[in-house]
Amino acid sequence: QVQLVESGGGVVQPGWSLRLSCAASGFTFRSYGMHWVRQAPGKGLQWVAVIWYDGSEKYHAQSVEGRYTISRDNSKNMLYLQMSSLTVEDTGVYYCARSLAEWKHPRYYYYGMDVWGQGTTVTVSS
Amino acid sequence: QSALTQPASVSGSPGQSITISCIGTSSDVGGYGYVSWYQQYPGKAPKLMIYQVTNRPSGVSNRFSGSKSGNTASLTISGLQAEDEADYYCSSYTSSSHVIFGGGTKLTVL
């Protein structure tokens, strides 16, 4: 079945780095763009980053630009999120999600996230 | 960029209809037909309910419908059921090739 499984979360101190992983199965991973979305405790959803199906384009939210990097390995059906200079504001559940998108030259337009993982929890605390 | 604006809470009785609004700008909701809606139960991952403003994924009840006028998108749930009690989030593509979510709306079925 179509599935996304996140891993790599944990408890870290401010300033530390962490890499999250998302294993995809049950669909042709290399054909889909992928997102990371996070949710702070008791708060709403916050988009973090997107990567195109082939990794050629990446976009990050302003709040994480320069600290986070999204990447993928299509040969392994894996999505990653490298996080550095973590602060307490980065605490939350991180989800990976499959992107629905359509191509209108010269870019993809994402119009939904139809498959989500169960999330992995990141806690930044001193 | 600030989140899309949603009411913090809405409520309705079983069988009634409710509408959740999602207010954006011409750089997101108003500029594109790429609004989506998600349902989230506590402790669970979000679920896609509506995409491209009006489309329902396979398996989503036809009691859920979406629309858009100008910079405001809306989700309507008709024939409210107890199982509809959840948090709902709108989302839109933006002019900077990003995605923006609304702040979320807690739906209570009375």
PDB file of C-alpha atoms in Angstrom:
ATOM      1  CA  GLN A   1       0.000   0.000   0.000  1.00  0.00           C
ATOM      2  CA  VAL A   2       1.021   3.603  -0.452  1.00  0.00           C
ATOM      3  CA  GLN A   3       2.994   4.602   2.614  1.00  0.00           C
ATOM      4  CA  LEU A   4       5.331   7.229   4.014  1.00  0.00           C
ATOM      5  CA  VAL A   5       7.302   6.549   7.187  1.00  0.00           C
ATOM      6  CA  GLU A   6       9.275   9.290   8.902  1.00  0.00           C
ATOM      7  CA  SER A   7      12.184   8.723  11.250  1.00  0.00           C
ATOM      8  CA  GLY A   8      15.058  10.605  12.822  1.00  0.00           C
ATOM      9  CA  GLY A   9      13.246  12.734  15.354  1.00  0.00           C
ATOM     10  CA  GLY A  10      14.465  13.096  18.905  1.00  0.00           C
ATOM     11  CA  VAL A  11      15.431  15.438  21.715  1.00  0.00           C
ATOM     12  CA  VAL A  12      18.258  17.848  20.942  1.00  0.00           C
ATOM     13  CA  GLN A  13      19.712  20.995  22.452  1.00  0.00           C
ATOM     14  CA  PRO A  14      19.446  24.452  20.887  1.00  0.00           C
ATOM     15  CA  GLY A  15      22.033  24.935  18.193  1.00  0.00           C
ATOM     16  CA  TRP A  16      22.283  21.268  17.338  1.00  0.00           C
ATOM     17  CA  SER A  17      21.578  19.617  14.002  1.00  0.00           C
ATOM     18  CA  LEU A  18      19.288  16.757  13.059  1.00  0.00           C
ATOM     19  CA  ARG A  19      18.414  14.888   9.875  1.00  0.00           C
ATOM     20  CA  LEU A  20      14.926  13.546   9.310  1.00  0.00           C
ATOM     21  CA  SER A  21      14.187  10.766   6.843  1.00  0.00           C
ATOM     22  CA  CYS A  22      11.019   9.711   5.079  1.00  0.00           C
ATOM     23  CA  ALA A  23      10.798   6.261   3.464  1.00  0.00           C
ATOM     24  CA  ALA A  24       8.314   5.952   0.627  1.00  0.00           C
ATOM     25  CA  SER A  25       6.725   2.739  -0.608  1.00  0.00           C
ATOM     26  CA  GLY A  26       3.819   1.552  -2.715  1.00  0.00           C
ATOM     27  CA  PHE A  27       4.096   4.213  -5.415  1.00  0.00           C
ATOM     28  CA  THR A  28       6.577   5.543  -7.983  1.00  0.00           C
ATOM     29  CA  PHE A  29       8.453   7.902  -5.691  1.00  0.00           C
ATOM     30  CA  ARG A  30      10.533   9.490  -8.459  1.00  0.00           C
ATOM     31  CA  SER A  31       7.367  10.774 -10.138  1.00  0.00           C
ATOM     32  CA  TYR A  32       6.176  12.949  -7.248  1.00  0.00           C
ATOM     33  CA  GLY A  33       7.193  16.141  -5.590  1.00  0.00           C
ATOM     34  CA  MET A  34       7.419  15.896  -1.807  1.00  0.00           C
ATOM     35  CA  HIS A  35       6.786  18.259   1.104  1.00  0.00           C
ATOM     36  CA  TRP A  36       7.769  18.569   4.731  1.00  0.00           C
ATOM     37  CA  VAL A  37       5.129  20.066   7.030  1.00  0.00           C
ATOM     38  CA  ARG A  38       5.492  20.618  10.771  1.00  0.00           C
ATOM     39  CA  GLN A  39       3.155  21.193  13.670  1.00  0.00           C
ATOM     40  CA  ALA A  40       4.224  22.747  16.953  1.00  0.00           C
ATOM     41  CA  PRO A  41       2.531  21.376  20.084  1.00  0.00           C
ATOM     42  CA  GLY A  42      -1.070  22.587  20.175  1.00  0.00           C
ATOM     43  CA  LYS A  43      -0.595  24.695  17.048  1.00  0.00           C
ATOM     44  CA  GLY A  44      -1.539  24.550  13.396  1.00  0.00           C
ATOM     45  CA  LEU A  45       0.178  23.136  10.353  1.00  0.00           C
ATOM     46  CA  GLN A  46       3.184  24.982   8.972  1.00  0.00           C
ATOM     47  CA  TRP A  47       4.660  24.268   5.578  1.00  0.00           C
ATOM     48  CA  VAL A  48       8.426  23.747   5.707  1.00  0.00           C
ATOM     49  CA  ALA A  49       9.753  22.814   2.276  1.00  0.00           C
ATOM     50  CA  VAL A  50       9.052  21.207  -1.090  1.00  0.00           C
ATOM     51  CA  ILE A  51      11.249  19.407  -3.590  1.00  0.00           C
ATOM     52  CA  TRP A  52      10.344  18.620  -7.177  1.00  0.00           C
ATOM     53  CA  TYR A  53      10.117  15.036  -8.366  1.00  0.00           C
ATOM     54  CA  ASP A  54      13.657  15.055  -9.751  1.00  0.00           C
ATOM     55  CA  GLY A  55      15.219  17.253  -7.081  1.00  0.00           C
ATOM     56  CA  SER A  56      15.881  20.020  -9.577  1.00  0.00           C
ATOM     57  CA  GLU A  57      13.983  22.656  -7.616  1.00  0.00           C
ATOM     58  CA  LYS A  58      13.649  23.143  -3.870  1.00  0.00           C
ATOM     59  CA  TYR A  59      11.837  25.796  -1.885  1.00  0.00           C
ATOM     60  CA  HIS A  60      11.987  26.429   1.850  1.00  0.00           C
ATOM     61  CA  ALA A  61       9.785  28.496   4.126  1.00  0.00           C
ATOM     62  CA  GLN A  62      11.287  31.802   5.157  1.00  0.00           C
ATOM     63  CA  SER A  63      11.389  30.682   8.799  1.00  0.00           C
ATOM     64  CA  VAL A  64      13.810  27.846   7.984  1.00  0.00           C
ATOM     65  CA  GLU A  65      15.646  29.262   4.954  1.00  0.00           C
ATOM     66  CA  GLY A  66      19.390  28.856   5.389  1.00  0.00           C
ATOM     67  CA  ARG A  67      19.003  26.397   8.282  1.00  0.00           C
ATOM     68  CA  TYR A  68      17.045  23.545   6.696  1.00  0.00           C
ATOM     69  CA  THR A  69      17.690  21.709   3.451  1.00  0.00           C
ATOM     70  CA  ILE A  70      15.296  19.317   1.775  1.00  0.00           C
ATOM     71  CA  SER A  71      16.738  16.581  -0.418  1.00  0.00           C
ATOM     72  CA  ARG A  72      15.841  13.224  -1.898  1.00  0.00           C
ATOM     73  CA  ASP A  73      17.400  10.016  -3.176  1.00  0.00           C
ATOM     74  CA  ASN A  74      15.138   8.546  -5.833  1.00  0.00           C
ATOM     75  CA  SER A  75      17.277   5.407  -6.061  1.00  0.00           C
ATOM     76  CA  LYS A  76      16.397   4.662  -2.427  1.00  0.00           C
ATOM     77  CA  ASN A  77      12.848   6.094  -2.355  1.00  0.00           C
ATOM     78  CA  MET A  78      13.939   8.425   0.429  1.00  0.00           C
ATOM     79  CA  LEU A  79      13.210  12.028   1.346  1.00  0.00           C
ATOM     80  CA  TYR A  80      15.342  13.957   3.814  1.00  0.00           C
ATOM     81  CA  LEU A  81      15.288  17.138   5.841  1.00  0.00           C
ATOM     82  CA  GLN A  82      18.618  18.348   7.168  1.00  0.00           C
ATOM     83  CA  MET A  83      18.047  20.763  10.040  1.00  0.00           C
ATOM     84  CA  SER A  84      20.725  22.887  11.670  1.00  0.00           C
ATOM     85  CA  SER A  85      20.957  25.696  14.231  1.00  0.00           C
ATOM     86  CA  LEU A  86      17.816  24.357  15.854  1.00  0.00           C
ATOM     87  CA  THR A  87      15.862  26.549  18.261  1.00  0.00           C
ATOM     88  CA  VAL A  88      13.013  25.811  20.662  1.00  0.00           C
ATOM     89  CA  GLU A  89      10.661  27.208  18.002  1.00  0.00           C
ATOM     90  CA  ASP A  90      11.533  24.227  15.797  1.00  0.00           C
ATOM     91  CA  THR A  91       9.927  21.820  18.250  1.00  0.00           C
ATOM     92  CA  GLY A  92       7.050  19.847  16.839  1.00  0.00           C
ATOM     93  CA  VAL A  93       5.860  16.925  14.792  1.00  0.00           C
ATOM     94  CA  TYR A  94       7.341  16.790  11.317  1.00  0.00           C
ATOM     95  CA  TYR A  95       5.359  15.162   8.528  1.00  0.00           C
ATOM     96  CA  CYS A  96       6.413  14.250   5.021  1.00  0.00           C
ATOM     97  CA  ALA A  97       3.685  14.374   2.406  1.00  0.00           C
ATOM     98  CA  ARG A  98       3.298  13.494  -1.248  1.00  0.00           C
ATOM     99  CA  SER A  99       2.506  16.393  -3.537  1.00  0.00           C
ATOM    100  CA  LEU A 100      -0.201  16.614  -6.137  1.00  0.00           C
ATOM    101  CA  ALA A 101       1.024  18.997  -8.808  1.00  0.00           C
ATOM    102  CA  GLU A 102       0.537  20.069 -12.373  1.00  0.00           C
ATOM    103  CA  TRP A 103       3.072  21.421 -14.840  1.00  0.00           C
ATOM    104  CA  LYS A 104       2.439  24.769 -16.406  1.00  0.00           C
ATOM    105  CA  HIS A 105       5.622  26.013 -17.993  1.00  0.00           C
ATOM    106  CA  PRO A 106       7.953  26.981 -16.444  1.00  0.00           C
ATOM    107  CA  ARG A 107       7.009  25.496 -13.101  1.00  0.00           C
ATOM    108  CA  TYR A 108       4.995  23.002 -11.127  1.00  0.00           C
ATOM    109  CA  TYR A 109       1.976  24.179  -9.203  1.00  0.00           C
ATOM    110  CA  TYR A 110       1.241  22.110  -6.099  1.00  0.00           C
ATOM    111  CA  TYR A 111      -2.439  21.691  -5.419  1.00  0.00           C
ATOM    112  CA  GLY A 112      -2.640  19.218  -2.559  1.00  0.00           C
ATOM    113  CA  MET A 113      -0.879  16.722  -0.339  1.00  0.00           C
ATOM    114  CA  ASP A 114      -2.604  13.384  -0.722  1.00  0.00           C
ATOM    115  CA  VAL A 115      -0.432  10.981   1.266  1.00  0.00           C
ATOM    116  CA  TRP A 116       1.018  11.760   4.707  1.00  0.00           C
ATOM    117  CA  GLY A 117       3.325   9.946   7.041  1.00  0.00           C
ATOM    118  CA  GLN A 118       2.575   9.441  10.715  1.00  0.00           C
ATOM    119  CA  GLY A 119       5.081  12.106  11.715  1.00  0.00           C
ATOM    120  CA  THR A 120       8.275  12.181  13.733  1.00  0.00           C
ATOM    121  CA  THR A 121       8.700  14.344  16.813  1.00  0.00           C
ATOM    122  CA  VAL A 122      11.512  16.834  17.219  1.00  0.00           C
ATOM    123  CA  THR A 123      12.038  18.406  20.620  1.00  0.00           C
ATOM    124  CA  VAL A 124      14.557  21.188  21.029  1.00  0.00           C
ATOM    125  CA  SER A 125      15.238  21.860  24.676  1.00  0.00           C
ATOM    126  CA  SER A 126      18.116  22.789  26.919  1.00  0.00           C
TER     127      SER A 126
ATOM    128  CA  GLN B   1       4.153  35.483   4.969  1.00  0.00           C
ATOM    129  CA  SER B   2       1.256  35.316   7.435  1.00  0.00           C
ATOM    130  CA  ALA B   3      -1.045  32.318   7.587  1.00  0.00           C
ATOM    131  CA  LEU B   4      -4.338  32.290   5.746  1.00  0.00           C
ATOM    132  CA  THR B   5      -7.159  33.497   7.986  1.00  0.00           C
ATOM    133  CA  GLN B   6      -9.646  30.938   9.285  1.00  0.00           C
ATOM    134  CA  PRO B   7     -12.144  31.194  12.142  1.00  0.00           C
ATOM    135  CA  ALA B   8     -10.761  29.560  15.249  1.00  0.00           C
ATOM    136  CA  SER B   9     -13.907  27.538  15.796  1.00  0.00           C
ATOM    137  CA  VAL B  10     -17.259  26.687  14.289  1.00  0.00           C
ATOM    138  CA  SER B  11     -20.046  24.480  15.542  1.00  0.00           C
ATOM    139  CA  GLY B  12     -23.206  22.878  14.297  1.00  0.00           C
ATOM    140  CA  SER B  13     -25.772  20.263  15.198  1.00  0.00           C
ATOM    141  CA  PRO B  14     -26.017  16.872  13.521  1.00  0.00           C
ATOM    142  CA  GLY B  15     -27.690  17.172  10.134  1.00  0.00           C
ATOM    143  CA  GLN B  16     -26.941  20.857   9.765  1.00  0.00           C
ATOM    144  CA  SER B  17     -24.491  22.471   7.343  1.00  0.00           C
ATOM    145  CA  ILE B  18     -21.495  24.588   8.275  1.00  0.00           C
ATOM    146  CA  THR B  19     -19.066  26.635   6.248  1.00  0.00           C
ATOM    147  CA  ILE B  20     -15.451  27.417   7.105  1.00  0.00           C
ATOM    148  CA  SER B  21     -13.886  30.410   5.426  1.00  0.00           C
ATOM    149  CA  CYS B  22     -10.256  30.857   4.441  1.00  0.00           C
ATOM    150  CA  ILE B  23      -9.120  34.373   3.604  1.00  0.00           C
ATOM    151  CA  GLY B  24      -5.916  34.993   1.689  1.00  0.00           C
ATOM    152  CA  THR B  25      -4.588  37.482  -0.809  1.00  0.00           C
ATOM    153  CA  SER B  26      -4.146  37.830  -4.536  1.00  0.00           C
ATOM    154  CA  SER B  27      -0.703  36.225  -4.089  1.00  0.00           C
ATOM    155  CA  ASP B  28      -2.167  32.951  -2.909  1.00  0.00           C
ATOM    156  CA  VAL B  29      -5.877  32.050  -2.675  1.00  0.00           C
ATOM    157  CA  GLY B  30      -7.050  34.734  -5.071  1.00  0.00           C
ATOM    158  CA  GLY B  31      -4.299  34.259  -7.607  1.00  0.00           C
ATOM    159  CA  TYR B  32      -4.536  30.524  -8.196  1.00  0.00           C
ATOM    160  CA  GLY B  33      -6.998  27.661  -8.285  1.00  0.00           C
ATOM    161  CA  TYR B  34      -4.792  25.646  -5.957  1.00  0.00           C
ATOM    162  CA  VAL B  35      -6.621  25.664  -2.651  1.00  0.00           C
ATOM    163  CA  SER B  36      -6.827  22.468  -0.642  1.00  0.00           C
ATOM    164  CA  TRP B  37      -8.493  21.485   2.640  1.00  0.00           C
ATOM    165  CA  TYR B  38      -7.359  19.004   5.284  1.00  0.00           C
ATOM    166  CA  GLN B  39      -9.074  17.264   8.172  1.00  0.00           C
ATOM    167  CA  GLN B  40      -7.036  16.363  11.240  1.00  0.00           C
ATOM    168  CA  TYR B  41      -8.032  14.387  14.300  1.00  0.00           C
ATOM    169  CA  PRO B  42      -6.023  14.850  17.518  1.00  0.00           C
ATOM    170  CA  GLY B  43      -2.727  13.003  17.385  1.00  0.00           C
ATOM    171  CA  LYS B  44      -3.246  11.954  13.771  1.00  0.00           C
ATOM    172  CA  ALA B  45      -1.827  13.027  10.429  1.00  0.00           C
ATOM    173  CA  PRO B  46      -3.881  15.380   8.268  1.00  0.00           C
ATOM    174  CA  LYS B  47      -6.114  13.965   5.546  1.00  0.00           C
ATOM    175  CA  LEU B  48      -6.752  15.636   2.200  1.00  0.00           C
ATOM    176  CA  MET B  49     -10.447  16.444   1.807  1.00  0.00           C
ATOM    177  CA  ILE B  50     -10.547  18.921  -1.100  1.00  0.00           C
ATOM    178  CA  TYR B  51      -7.986  19.876  -3.749  1.00  0.00           C
ATOM    179  CA  GLN B  52      -7.943  22.456  -6.525  1.00  0.00           C
ATOM    180  CA  VAL B  53     -10.715  24.362  -4.749  1.00  0.00           C
ATOM    181  CA  THR B  54     -13.576  21.985  -5.529  1.00  0.00           C
ATOM    182  CA  ASN B  55     -12.288  18.456  -6.146  1.00  0.00           C
ATOM    183  CA  ARG B  56     -12.757  15.570  -3.729  1.00  0.00           C
ATOM    184  CA  PRO B  57     -10.257  12.701  -3.567  1.00  0.00           C
ATOM    185  CA  SER B  58     -11.663   9.234  -3.996  1.00  0.00           C
ATOM    186  CA  GLY B  59     -13.238   8.045  -0.771  1.00  0.00           C
ATOM    187  CA  VAL B  60     -14.111  11.470   0.635  1.00  0.00           C
ATOM    188  CA  SER B  61     -17.792  11.925   1.320  1.00  0.00           C
ATOM    189  CA  ASN B  62     -19.756  14.172  -1.042  1.00  0.00           C
ATOM    190  CA  ARG B  63     -20.978  15.977   2.072  1.00  0.00           C
ATOM    191  CA  PHE B  64     -17.727  17.931   1.780  1.00  0.00           C
ATOM    192  CA  SER B  65     -17.533  20.638  -0.862  1.00  0.00           C
ATOM    193  CA  GLY B  66     -15.267  23.557  -1.653  1.00  0.00           C
ATOM    194  CA  SER B  67     -15.590  26.881  -3.382  1.00  0.00           C
ATOM    195  CA  LYS B  68     -13.737  30.138  -3.909  1.00  0.00           C
ATOM    196  CA  SER B  69     -14.636  33.745  -4.544  1.00  0.00           C
ATOM    197  CA  GLY B  70     -11.879  36.273  -4.935  1.00  0.00           C
ATOM    198  CA  ASN B  71      -9.393  35.927  -2.093  1.00  0.00           C
ATOM    199  CA  THR B  72     -11.713  33.775   0.020  1.00  0.00           C
ATOM    200  CA  ALA B  73     -12.056  30.016  -0.158  1.00  0.00           C
ATOM    201  CA  SER B  74     -14.705  28.052   1.698  1.00  0.00           C
ATOM    202  CA  LEU B  75     -15.285  24.512   2.880  1.00  0.00           C
ATOM    203  CA  THR B  76     -18.880  23.433   3.404  1.00  0.00           C
ATOM    204  CA  ILE B  77     -19.863  20.308   5.277  1.00  0.00           C
ATOM    205  CA  SER B  78     -23.484  19.310   4.864  1.00  0.00           C
ATOM    206  CA  GLY B  79     -25.423  16.811   6.919  1.00  0.00           C
ATOM    207  CA  LEU B  80     -23.046  17.165   9.864  1.00  0.00           C
ATOM    208  CA  GLN B  81     -22.116  13.949  11.608  1.00  0.00           C
ATOM    209  CA  ALA B  82     -20.379  13.348  14.915  1.00  0.00           C
ATOM    210  CA  GLU B  83     -17.363  11.941  13.069  1.00  0.00           C
ATOM    211  CA  ASP B  84     -16.831  15.300  11.360  1.00  0.00           C
ATOM    212  CA  GLU B  85     -15.659  16.816  14.646  1.00  0.00           C
ATOM    213  CA  ALA B  86     -12.002  17.612  13.946  1.00  0.00           C
ATOM    214  CA  ASP B  87      -9.630  20.407  13.018  1.00  0.00           C
ATOM    215  CA  TYR B  88      -9.747  21.715   9.456  1.00  0.00           C
ATOM    216  CA  TYR B  89      -6.990  23.526   7.610  1.00  0.00           C
ATOM    217  CA  CYS B  90      -6.993  25.312   4.287  1.00  0.00           C
ATOM    218  CA  SER B  91      -3.869  25.617   2.176  1.00  0.00           C
ATOM    219  CA  SER B  92      -2.835  27.403  -0.985  1.00  0.00           C
ATOM    220  CA  TYR B  93      -0.010  27.617  -3.468  1.00  0.00           C
ATOM    221  CA  THR B  94       1.693  31.010  -3.365  1.00  0.00           C
ATOM    222  CA  SER B  95       3.326  33.289  -5.904  1.00  0.00           C
ATOM    223  CA  SER B  96       6.750  32.481  -4.432  1.00  0.00           C
ATOM    224  CA  SER B  97       6.281  28.763  -5.220  1.00  0.00           C
ATOM    225  CA  HIS B  98       5.654  28.077  -1.567  1.00  0.00           C
ATOM    226  CA  VAL B  99       2.667  26.662   0.265  1.00  0.00           C
ATOM    227  CA  ILE B 100       0.752  28.456   2.985  1.00  0.00           C
ATOM    228  CA  PHE B 101      -1.688  26.998   5.504  1.00  0.00           C
ATOM    229  CA  GLY B 102      -4.510  28.589   7.399  1.00  0.00           C
ATOM    230  CA  GLY B 103      -4.420  28.777  11.166  1.00  0.00           C
ATOM    231  CA  GLY B 104      -6.946  25.967  11.483  1.00  0.00           C
ATOM    232  CA  THR B 105     -10.590  25.729  12.543  1.00  0.00           C
ATOM    233  CA  LYS B 106     -11.898  23.476  15.280  1.00  0.00           C
ATOM    234  CA  LEU B 107     -15.269  22.036  14.317  1.00  0.00           C
ATOM    235  CA  THR B 108     -17.534  20.992  17.164  1.00  0.00           C
ATOM    236  CA  VAL B 109     -20.606  18.889  16.486  1.00  0.00           C
ATOM    237  CA  LEU B 110     -23.103  19.766  19.206  1.00  0.00           C
TER     238      LEU B 110
END
